[in-house]
Amino acid sequence: MRPRQPLAVALLFSLALPASAALAQSSDAAGPARPAGGHSRAAFIGGYDANRDGRVDRAEYDALREARFKAADADGNGVLTEEEYVAEYAGRLRSQYAAASRPSDEMFERQLKQAVVRFSVIDRDRDGLLSVEENQAVALRTFEEHDTDKDGVVSVDDPEPKPETDGDAPATAPRS
């Protein structure tokens, strides 16, 4: 894995912001209402409901994930470095904060740190690069977690997931 280079990270942030701004501007009339953040079903729908019909089908979800991946691939080599991945997320998060007239805060910084952790988890082969295949694998798992009725569409009509239990412990509430 390459050492992190602050100058490279700053450059990638500056490259990601125009792409994120373009996505945010295009979402004024269409596109997801909420560009980043959260694990709840509402956050999922808000982040991926490109046509704003309150539902996210698999084609809509895959198209947006693919567009985000390509926009994040600053050097066009078909894979994302940690810096590219975090810069793309940071750009979407900045757009979300700007739309809410909210200054960057401690939560913003925690979410960026979490993006670094998330990259290390989804980089399954630990080569420091996120491939299209690794991105698709996490996309499939995430979609399936939210599509609890398995109809190929995530909506508020999907039943809440069953609480997880290890067999001995009481069931825990679903994560939001």
mmCIF file with all atom_site columns, C-alpha atoms in Angstrom:
data_model
loop_
_atom_site.group_PDB
_atom_site.id
_atom_site.type_symbol
_atom_site.label_atom_id
_atom_site.label_alt_id
_atom_site.label_comp_id
_atom_site.label_asym_id
_atom_site.label_entity_id
_atom_site.label_seq_id
_atom_site.pdbx_PDB_ins_code
_atom_site.Cartn_x
_atom_site.Cartn_y
_atom_site.Cartn_z
_atom_site.occupancy
_atom_site.B_iso_or_equiv
_atom_site.pdbx_formal_charge
_atom_site.auth_seq_id
_atom_site.auth_comp_id
_atom_site.auth_asym_id
_atom_site.auth_atom_id
_atom_site.pdbx_PDB_model_num
ATOM 1   C CA . MET A 1 1   ? 0.000   0.000   0.000   1.00 0.00 ? 1   MET A CA 1
ATOM 2   C CA . ARG A 1 2   ? 1.318   3.448   -0.842  1.00 0.00 ? 2   ARG A CA 1
ATOM 3   C CA . PRO A 1 3   ? 1.967   6.011   1.895   1.00 0.00 ? 3   PRO A CA 1
ATOM 4   C CA . ARG A 1 4   ? -0.584  8.821   1.995   1.00 0.00 ? 4   ARG A CA 1
ATOM 5   C CA . GLN A 1 5   ? 0.487   12.077  0.435   1.00 0.00 ? 5   GLN A CA 1
ATOM 6   C CA . PRO A 1 6   ? -1.258  15.236  1.686   1.00 0.00 ? 6   PRO A CA 1
ATOM 7   C CA . LEU A 1 7   ? -0.671  17.106  -1.584  1.00 0.00 ? 7   LEU A CA 1
ATOM 8   C CA . ALA A 1 8   ? -2.184  14.266  -3.605  1.00 0.00 ? 8   ALA A CA 1
ATOM 9   C CA . VAL A 1 9   ? -5.203  14.139  -1.300  1.00 0.00 ? 9   VAL A CA 1
ATOM 10  C CA . ALA A 1 10  ? -5.722  17.898  -1.628  1.00 0.00 ? 10  ALA A CA 1
ATOM 11  C CA . LEU A 1 11  ? -5.475  17.621  -5.415  1.00 0.00 ? 11  LEU A CA 1
ATOM 12  C CA . LEU A 1 12  ? -7.997  14.785  -5.493  1.00 0.00 ? 12  LEU A CA 1
ATOM 13  C CA . PHE A 1 13  ? -10.402 16.761  -3.296  1.00 0.00 ? 13  PHE A CA 1
ATOM 14  C CA . SER A 1 14  ? -10.156 19.666  -5.716  1.00 0.00 ? 14  SER A CA 1
ATOM 15  C CA . LEU A 1 15  ? -10.813 17.332  -8.655  1.00 0.00 ? 15  LEU A CA 1
ATOM 16  C CA . ALA A 1 16  ? -13.753 15.630  -6.927  1.00 0.00 ? 16  ALA A CA 1
ATOM 17  C CA . LEU A 1 17  ? -15.546 18.823  -5.987  1.00 0.00 ? 17  LEU A CA 1
ATOM 18  C CA . PRO A 1 18  ? -16.445 19.894  -9.541  1.00 0.00 ? 18  PRO A CA 1
ATOM 19  C CA . ALA A 1 19  ? -17.832 16.406  -10.279 1.00 0.00 ? 19  ALA A CA 1
ATOM 20  C CA . SER A 1 20  ? -19.765 16.437  -7.018  1.00 0.00 ? 20  SER A CA 1
ATOM 21  C CA . ALA A 1 21  ? -21.065 19.918  -7.701  1.00 0.00 ? 21  ALA A CA 1
ATOM 22  C CA . ALA A 1 22  ? -22.238 18.810  -11.131 1.00 0.00 ? 22  ALA A CA 1
ATOM 23  C CA . LEU A 1 23  ? -24.074 15.864  -9.576  1.00 0.00 ? 23  LEU A CA 1
ATOM 24  C CA . ALA A 1 24  ? -25.575 18.142  -6.928  1.00 0.00 ? 24  ALA A CA 1
ATOM 25  C CA . GLN A 1 25  ? -26.662 20.763  -9.464  1.00 0.00 ? 25  GLN A CA 1
ATOM 26  C CA . SER A 1 26  ? -28.245 18.157  -11.690 1.00 0.00 ? 26  SER A CA 1
ATOM 27  C CA . SER A 1 27  ? -30.178 16.865  -8.683  1.00 0.00 ? 27  SER A CA 1
ATOM 28  C CA . ASP A 1 28  ? -32.063 20.144  -8.225  1.00 0.00 ? 28  ASP A CA 1
ATOM 29  C CA . ALA A 1 29  ? -34.831 18.954  -10.557 1.00 0.00 ? 29  ALA A CA 1
ATOM 30  C CA . ALA A 1 30  ? -33.954 15.261  -10.621 1.00 0.00 ? 30  ALA A CA 1
ATOM 31  C CA . GLY A 1 31  ? -31.531 12.933  -8.953  1.00 0.00 ? 31  GLY A CA 1
ATOM 32  C CA . PRO A 1 32  ? -31.148 11.899  -5.359  1.00 0.00 ? 32  PRO A CA 1
ATOM 33  C CA . ALA A 1 33  ? -32.400 14.341  -2.763  1.00 0.00 ? 33  ALA A CA 1
ATOM 34  C CA . ARG A 1 34  ? -29.677 13.443  -0.256  1.00 0.00 ? 34  ARG A CA 1
ATOM 35  C CA . PRO A 1 35  ? -26.276 12.754  -1.777  1.00 0.00 ? 35  PRO A CA 1
ATOM 36  C CA . ALA A 1 36  ? -24.432 11.222  1.192   1.00 0.00 ? 36  ALA A CA 1
ATOM 37  C CA . GLY A 1 37  ? -24.591 9.712   4.646   1.00 0.00 ? 37  GLY A CA 1
ATOM 38  C CA . GLY A 1 38  ? -26.560 7.324   6.793   1.00 0.00 ? 38  GLY A CA 1
ATOM 39  C CA . HIS A 1 39  ? -27.438 3.645   6.946   1.00 0.00 ? 39  HIS A CA 1
ATOM 40  C CA . SER A 1 40  ? -31.203 3.864   7.360   1.00 0.00 ? 40  SER A CA 1
ATOM 41  C CA . ARG A 1 41  ? -33.652 2.952   4.615   1.00 0.00 ? 41  ARG A CA 1
ATOM 42  C CA . ALA A 1 42  ? -34.639 6.634   4.378   1.00 0.00 ? 42  ALA A CA 1
ATOM 43  C CA . ALA A 1 43  ? -30.984 7.602   3.846   1.00 0.00 ? 43  ALA A CA 1
ATOM 44  C CA . PHE A 1 44  ? -30.615 4.846   1.228   1.00 0.00 ? 44  PHE A CA 1
ATOM 45  C CA . ILE A 1 45  ? -33.688 6.002   -0.692  1.00 0.00 ? 45  ILE A CA 1
ATOM 46  C CA . GLY A 1 46  ? -32.682 9.654   -0.320  1.00 0.00 ? 46  GLY A CA 1
ATOM 47  C CA . GLY A 1 47  ? -29.213 8.881   -1.618  1.00 0.00 ? 47  GLY A CA 1
ATOM 48  C CA . TYR A 1 48  ? -30.146 6.719   -4.609  1.00 0.00 ? 48  TYR A CA 1
ATOM 49  C CA . ASP A 1 49  ? -33.655 7.720   -5.728  1.00 0.00 ? 49  ASP A CA 1
ATOM 50  C CA . ALA A 1 50  ? -32.539 9.486   -8.903  1.00 0.00 ? 50  ALA A CA 1
ATOM 51  C CA . ASN A 1 51  ? -36.047 10.042  -10.272 1.00 0.00 ? 51  ASN A CA 1
ATOM 52  C CA . ARG A 1 52  ? -37.449 10.932  -6.835  1.00 0.00 ? 52  ARG A CA 1
ATOM 53  C CA . ASP A 1 53  ? -40.398 8.568   -7.008  1.00 0.00 ? 53  ASP A CA 1
ATOM 54  C CA . GLY A 1 54  ? -39.791 7.252   -3.476  1.00 0.00 ? 54  GLY A CA 1
ATOM 55  C CA . ARG A 1 55  ? -38.445 3.947   -4.767  1.00 0.00 ? 55  ARG A CA 1
ATOM 56  C CA . VAL A 1 56  ? -35.019 2.705   -5.812  1.00 0.00 ? 56  VAL A CA 1
ATOM 57  C CA . ASP A 1 57  ? -34.903 -0.131  -8.312  1.00 0.00 ? 57  ASP A CA 1
ATOM 58  C CA . ARG A 1 58  ? -31.747 -2.054  -9.042  1.00 0.00 ? 58  ARG A CA 1
ATOM 59  C CA . ALA A 1 59  ? -31.084 -0.365  -12.406 1.00 0.00 ? 59  ALA A CA 1
ATOM 60  C CA . GLU A 1 60  ? -31.398 3.116   -10.849 1.00 0.00 ? 60  GLU A CA 1
ATOM 61  C CA . TYR A 1 61  ? -29.083 2.126   -7.985  1.00 0.00 ? 61  TYR A CA 1
ATOM 62  C CA . ASP A 1 62  ? -26.477 0.490   -10.230 1.00 0.00 ? 62  ASP A CA 1
ATOM 63  C CA . ALA A 1 63  ? -26.438 3.434   -12.649 1.00 0.00 ? 63  ALA A CA 1
ATOM 64  C CA . LEU A 1 64  ? -25.787 5.947   -9.876  1.00 0.00 ? 64  LEU A CA 1
ATOM 65  C CA . ARG A 1 65  ? -23.113 3.767   -8.240  1.00 0.00 ? 65  ARG A CA 1
ATOM 66  C CA . GLU A 1 66  ? -21.384 3.358   -11.604 1.00 0.00 ? 66  GLU A CA 1
ATOM 67  C CA . ALA A 1 67  ? -21.527 7.112   -12.282 1.00 0.00 ? 67  ALA A CA 1
ATOM 68  C CA . ARG A 1 68  ? -20.068 7.870   -8.849  1.00 0.00 ? 68  ARG A CA 1
ATOM 69  C CA . PHE A 1 69  ? -17.298 5.306   -9.355  1.00 0.00 ? 69  PHE A CA 1
ATOM 70  C CA . LYS A 1 70  ? -16.349 6.768   -12.743 1.00 0.00 ? 70  LYS A CA 1
ATOM 71  C CA . ALA A 1 71  ? -16.466 10.334  -11.407 1.00 0.00 ? 71  ALA A CA 1
ATOM 72  C CA . ALA A 1 72  ? -14.219 9.347   -8.511  1.00 0.00 ? 72  ALA A CA 1
ATOM 73  C CA . ASP A 1 73  ? -11.649 7.653   -10.776 1.00 0.00 ? 73  ASP A CA 1
ATOM 74  C CA . ALA A 1 74  ? -9.605  10.827  -11.227 1.00 0.00 ? 74  ALA A CA 1
ATOM 75  C CA . ASP A 1 75  ? -6.783  9.150   -13.134 1.00 0.00 ? 75  ASP A CA 1
ATOM 76  C CA . GLY A 1 76  ? -9.105  7.013   -15.280 1.00 0.00 ? 76  GLY A CA 1
ATOM 77  C CA . ASN A 1 77  ? -7.338  3.727   -14.521 1.00 0.00 ? 77  ASN A CA 1
ATOM 78  C CA . GLY A 1 78  ? -10.528 1.811   -13.678 1.00 0.00 ? 78  GLY A CA 1
ATOM 79  C CA . VAL A 1 79  ? -9.844  1.444   -9.947  1.00 0.00 ? 79  VAL A CA 1
ATOM 80  C CA . LEU A 1 80  ? -10.122 3.788   -6.971  1.00 0.00 ? 80  LEU A CA 1
ATOM 81  C CA . THR A 1 81  ? -7.379  4.550   -4.517  1.00 0.00 ? 81  THR A CA 1
ATOM 82  C CA . GLU A 1 82  ? -8.335  5.348   -0.952  1.00 0.00 ? 82  GLU A CA 1
ATOM 83  C CA . GLU A 1 83  ? -7.738  9.006   -1.741  1.00 0.00 ? 83  GLU A CA 1
ATOM 84  C CA . GLU A 1 84  ? -10.069 8.939   -4.758  1.00 0.00 ? 84  GLU A CA 1
ATOM 85  C CA . TYR A 1 85  ? -12.745 7.061   -2.801  1.00 0.00 ? 85  TYR A CA 1
ATOM 86  C CA . VAL A 1 86  ? -12.629 9.462   0.146   1.00 0.00 ? 86  VAL A CA 1
ATOM 87  C CA . ALA A 1 87  ? -12.475 12.537  -2.102  1.00 0.00 ? 87  ALA A CA 1
ATOM 88  C CA . GLU A 1 88  ? -15.647 11.453  -3.947  1.00 0.00 ? 88  GLU A CA 1
ATOM 89  C CA . TYR A 1 89  ? -17.481 10.898  -0.679  1.00 0.00 ? 89  TYR A CA 1
ATOM 90  C CA . ALA A 1 90  ? -16.177 14.184  0.740   1.00 0.00 ? 90  ALA A CA 1
ATOM 91  C CA . GLY A 1 91  ? -17.463 16.037  -2.305  1.00 0.00 ? 91  GLY A CA 1
ATOM 92  C CA . ARG A 1 92  ? -20.953 14.558  -1.926  1.00 0.00 ? 92  ARG A CA 1
ATOM 93  C CA . LEU A 1 93  ? -20.914 15.265  1.807   1.00 0.00 ? 93  LEU A CA 1
ATOM 94  C CA . ARG A 1 94  ? -19.808 18.874  1.232   1.00 0.00 ? 94  ARG A CA 1
ATOM 95  C CA . SER A 1 95  ? -22.667 19.299  -1.259  1.00 0.00 ? 95  SER A CA 1
ATOM 96  C CA . GLN A 1 96  ? -25.124 17.930  1.281   1.00 0.00 ? 96  GLN A CA 1
ATOM 97  C CA . TYR A 1 97  ? -23.836 20.285  3.965   1.00 0.00 ? 97  TYR A CA 1
ATOM 98  C CA . ALA A 1 98  ? -23.918 23.254  1.565   1.00 0.00 ? 98  ALA A CA 1
ATOM 99  C CA . ALA A 1 99  ? -27.494 22.470  0.521   1.00 0.00 ? 99  ALA A CA 1
ATOM 100 C CA . ALA A 1 100 ? -28.478 22.545  4.188   1.00 0.00 ? 100 ALA A CA 1
ATOM 101 C CA . SER A 1 101 ? -26.432 25.748  4.789   1.00 0.00 ? 101 SER A CA 1
ATOM 102 C CA . ARG A 1 102 ? -24.548 23.774  7.418   1.00 0.00 ? 102 ARG A CA 1
ATOM 103 C CA . PRO A 1 103 ? -20.866 24.441  8.110   1.00 0.00 ? 103 PRO A CA 1
ATOM 104 C CA . SER A 1 104 ? -18.459 21.517  8.380   1.00 0.00 ? 104 SER A CA 1
ATOM 105 C CA . ASP A 1 105 ? -18.518 20.201  11.914  1.00 0.00 ? 105 ASP A CA 1
ATOM 106 C CA . GLU A 1 106 ? -17.312 17.340  14.091  1.00 0.00 ? 106 GLU A CA 1
ATOM 107 C CA . MET A 1 107 ? -19.842 14.977  12.466  1.00 0.00 ? 107 MET A CA 1
ATOM 108 C CA . PHE A 1 108 ? -18.486 15.886  9.035   1.00 0.00 ? 108 PHE A CA 1
ATOM 109 C CA . GLU A 1 109 ? -14.958 15.024  10.161  1.00 0.00 ? 109 GLU A CA 1
ATOM 110 C CA . ARG A 1 110 ? -16.115 11.736  11.726  1.00 0.00 ? 110 ARG A CA 1
ATOM 111 C CA . GLN A 1 111 ? -17.867 10.771  8.503   1.00 0.00 ? 111 GLN A CA 1
ATOM 112 C CA . LEU A 1 112 ? -14.683 11.399  6.518   1.00 0.00 ? 112 LEU A CA 1
ATOM 113 C CA . LYS A 1 113 ? -12.699 9.239   8.952   1.00 0.00 ? 113 LYS A CA 1
ATOM 114 C CA . GLN A 1 114 ? -15.360 6.561   8.593   1.00 0.00 ? 114 GLN A CA 1
ATOM 115 C CA . ALA A 1 115 ? -14.935 6.686   4.808   1.00 0.00 ? 115 ALA A CA 1
ATOM 116 C CA . VAL A 1 116 ? -11.266 5.736   5.272   1.00 0.00 ? 116 VAL A CA 1
ATOM 117 C CA . VAL A 1 117 ? -12.293 2.807   7.481   1.00 0.00 ? 117 VAL A CA 1
ATOM 118 C CA . ARG A 1 118 ? -15.007 1.803   5.002   1.00 0.00 ? 118 ARG A CA 1
ATOM 119 C CA . PHE A 1 119 ? -12.455 1.748   2.168   1.00 0.00 ? 119 PHE A CA 1
ATOM 120 C CA . SER A 1 120 ? -10.246 -0.668  4.081   1.00 0.00 ? 120 SER A CA 1
ATOM 121 C CA . VAL A 1 121 ? -13.233 -2.963  4.656   1.00 0.00 ? 121 VAL A CA 1
ATOM 122 C CA . ILE A 1 122 ? -14.490 -3.032  1.069   1.00 0.00 ? 122 ILE A CA 1
ATOM 123 C CA . ASP A 1 123 ? -10.988 -3.374  -0.419  1.00 0.00 ? 123 ASP A CA 1
ATOM 124 C CA . ARG A 1 124 ? -11.342 -7.133  -0.005  1.00 0.00 ? 124 ARG A CA 1
ATOM 125 C CA . ASP A 1 125 ? -8.006  -8.131  -1.543  1.00 0.00 ? 125 ASP A CA 1
ATOM 126 C CA . ARG A 1 126 ? -6.164  -5.483  0.514   1.00 0.00 ? 126 ARG A CA 1
ATOM 127 C CA . ASP A 1 127 ? -4.210  -4.148  -2.457  1.00 0.00 ? 127 ASP A CA 1
ATOM 128 C CA . GLY A 1 128 ? -5.023  -0.508  -1.692  1.00 0.00 ? 128 GLY A CA 1
ATOM 129 C CA . LEU A 1 129 ? -7.295  -0.259  -4.736  1.00 0.00 ? 129 LEU A CA 1
ATOM 130 C CA . LEU A 1 130 ? -11.055 -0.602  -5.046  1.00 0.00 ? 130 LEU A CA 1
ATOM 131 C CA . SER A 1 131 ? -11.876 -2.510  -8.217  1.00 0.00 ? 131 SER A CA 1
ATOM 132 C CA . VAL A 1 132 ? -15.152 -2.386  -10.098 1.00 0.00 ? 132 VAL A CA 1
ATOM 133 C CA . GLU A 1 133 ? -15.805 -5.947  -8.877  1.00 0.00 ? 133 GLU A CA 1
ATOM 134 C CA . GLU A 1 134 ? -15.230 -5.019  -5.227  1.00 0.00 ? 134 GLU A CA 1
ATOM 135 C CA . ASN A 1 135 ? -17.500 -2.011  -5.653  1.00 0.00 ? 135 ASN A CA 1
ATOM 136 C CA . GLN A 1 136 ? -20.210 -4.168  -7.248  1.00 0.00 ? 136 GLN A CA 1
ATOM 137 C CA . ALA A 1 137 ? -19.960 -6.755  -4.449  1.00 0.00 ? 137 ALA A CA 1
ATOM 138 C CA . VAL A 1 138 ? -20.596 -4.159  -1.751  1.00 0.00 ? 138 VAL A CA 1
ATOM 139 C CA . ALA A 1 139 ? -23.354 -2.606  -3.869  1.00 0.00 ? 139 ALA A CA 1
ATOM 140 C CA . LEU A 1 140 ? -25.127 -5.953  -4.158  1.00 0.00 ? 140 LEU A CA 1
ATOM 141 C CA . ARG A 1 141 ? -24.924 -6.607  -0.399  1.00 0.00 ? 141 ARG A CA 1
ATOM 142 C CA . THR A 1 142 ? -26.147 -3.122  0.437   1.00 0.00 ? 142 THR A CA 1
ATOM 143 C CA . PHE A 1 143 ? -29.073 -3.286  -1.973  1.00 0.00 ? 143 PHE A CA 1
ATOM 144 C CA . GLU A 1 144 ? -30.091 -6.722  -0.714  1.00 0.00 ? 144 GLU A CA 1
ATOM 145 C CA . GLU A 1 145 ? -29.980 -5.531  2.915   1.00 0.00 ? 145 GLU A CA 1
ATOM 146 C CA . HIS A 1 146 ? -32.490 -2.788  2.109   1.00 0.00 ? 146 HIS A CA 1
ATOM 147 C CA . ASP A 1 147 ? -34.677 -4.803  -0.291  1.00 0.00 ? 147 ASP A CA 1
ATOM 148 C CA . THR A 1 148 ? -36.157 -6.878  2.516   1.00 0.00 ? 148 THR A CA 1
ATOM 149 C CA . ASP A 1 149 ? -39.152 -8.126  0.501   1.00 0.00 ? 149 ASP A CA 1
ATOM 150 C CA . LYS A 1 150 ? -36.793 -9.170  -2.333  1.00 0.00 ? 150 LYS A CA 1
ATOM 151 C CA . ASP A 1 151 ? -38.883 -7.587  -5.095  1.00 0.00 ? 151 ASP A CA 1
ATOM 152 C CA . GLY A 1 152 ? -35.939 -5.733  -6.675  1.00 0.00 ? 152 GLY A CA 1
ATOM 153 C CA . VAL A 1 153 ? -37.116 -2.342  -5.371  1.00 0.00 ? 153 VAL A CA 1
ATOM 154 C CA . VAL A 1 154 ? -36.268 -0.553  -2.128  1.00 0.00 ? 154 VAL A CA 1
ATOM 155 C CA . SER A 1 155 ? -39.115 1.556   -0.794  1.00 0.00 ? 155 SER A CA 1
ATOM 156 C CA . VAL A 1 156 ? -40.752 2.488   2.498   1.00 0.00 ? 156 VAL A CA 1
ATOM 157 C CA . ASP A 1 157 ? -43.042 -0.502  1.881   1.00 0.00 ? 157 ASP A CA 1
ATOM 158 C CA . ASP A 1 158 ? -40.190 -2.961  2.482   1.00 0.00 ? 158 ASP A CA 1
ATOM 159 C CA . PRO A 1 159 ? -40.688 -4.658  5.856   1.00 0.00 ? 159 PRO A CA 1
ATOM 160 C CA . GLU A 1 160 ? -38.204 -3.761  8.571   1.00 0.00 ? 160 GLU A CA 1
ATOM 161 C CA . PRO A 1 161 ? -35.375 -6.309  8.749   1.00 0.00 ? 161 PRO A CA 1
ATOM 162 C CA . LYS A 1 162 ? -35.622 -8.911  11.481  1.00 0.00 ? 162 LYS A CA 1
ATOM 163 C CA . PRO A 1 163 ? -33.454 -8.102  14.493  1.00 0.00 ? 163 PRO A CA 1
ATOM 164 C CA . GLU A 1 164 ? -30.139 -9.902  14.580  1.00 0.00 ? 164 GLU A CA 1
ATOM 165 C CA . THR A 1 165 ? -29.344 -12.336 17.369  1.00 0.00 ? 165 THR A CA 1
ATOM 166 C CA . ASP A 1 166 ? -26.505 -14.719 18.124  1.00 0.00 ? 166 ASP A CA 1
ATOM 167 C CA . GLY A 1 167 ? -28.876 -17.279 19.595  1.00 0.00 ? 167 GLY A CA 1
ATOM 168 C CA . ASP A 1 168 ? -28.083 -16.523 23.241  1.00 0.00 ? 168 ASP A CA 1
ATOM 169 C CA . ALA A 1 169 ? -28.417 -12.779 23.424  1.00 0.00 ? 169 ALA A CA 1
ATOM 170 C CA . PRO A 1 170 ? -31.738 -10.958 23.119  1.00 0.00 ? 170 PRO A CA 1
ATOM 171 C CA . ALA A 1 171 ? -32.485 -9.609  19.669  1.00 0.00 ? 171 ALA A CA 1
ATOM 172 C CA . THR A 1 172 ? -31.146 -6.162  18.927  1.00 0.00 ? 172 THR A CA 1
ATOM 173 C CA . ALA A 1 173 ? -33.051 -3.422  17.192  1.00 0.00 ? 173 ALA A CA 1
ATOM 174 C CA . PRO A 1 174 ? -32.311 -2.977  13.487  1.00 0.00 ? 174 PRO A CA 1
ATOM 175 C CA . ARG A 1 175 ? -29.688 -0.363  12.715  1.00 0.00 ? 175 ARG A CA 1
ATOM 176 C CA . SER A 1 176 ? -30.935 2.915   11.403  1.00 0.00 ? 176 SER A CA 1
#
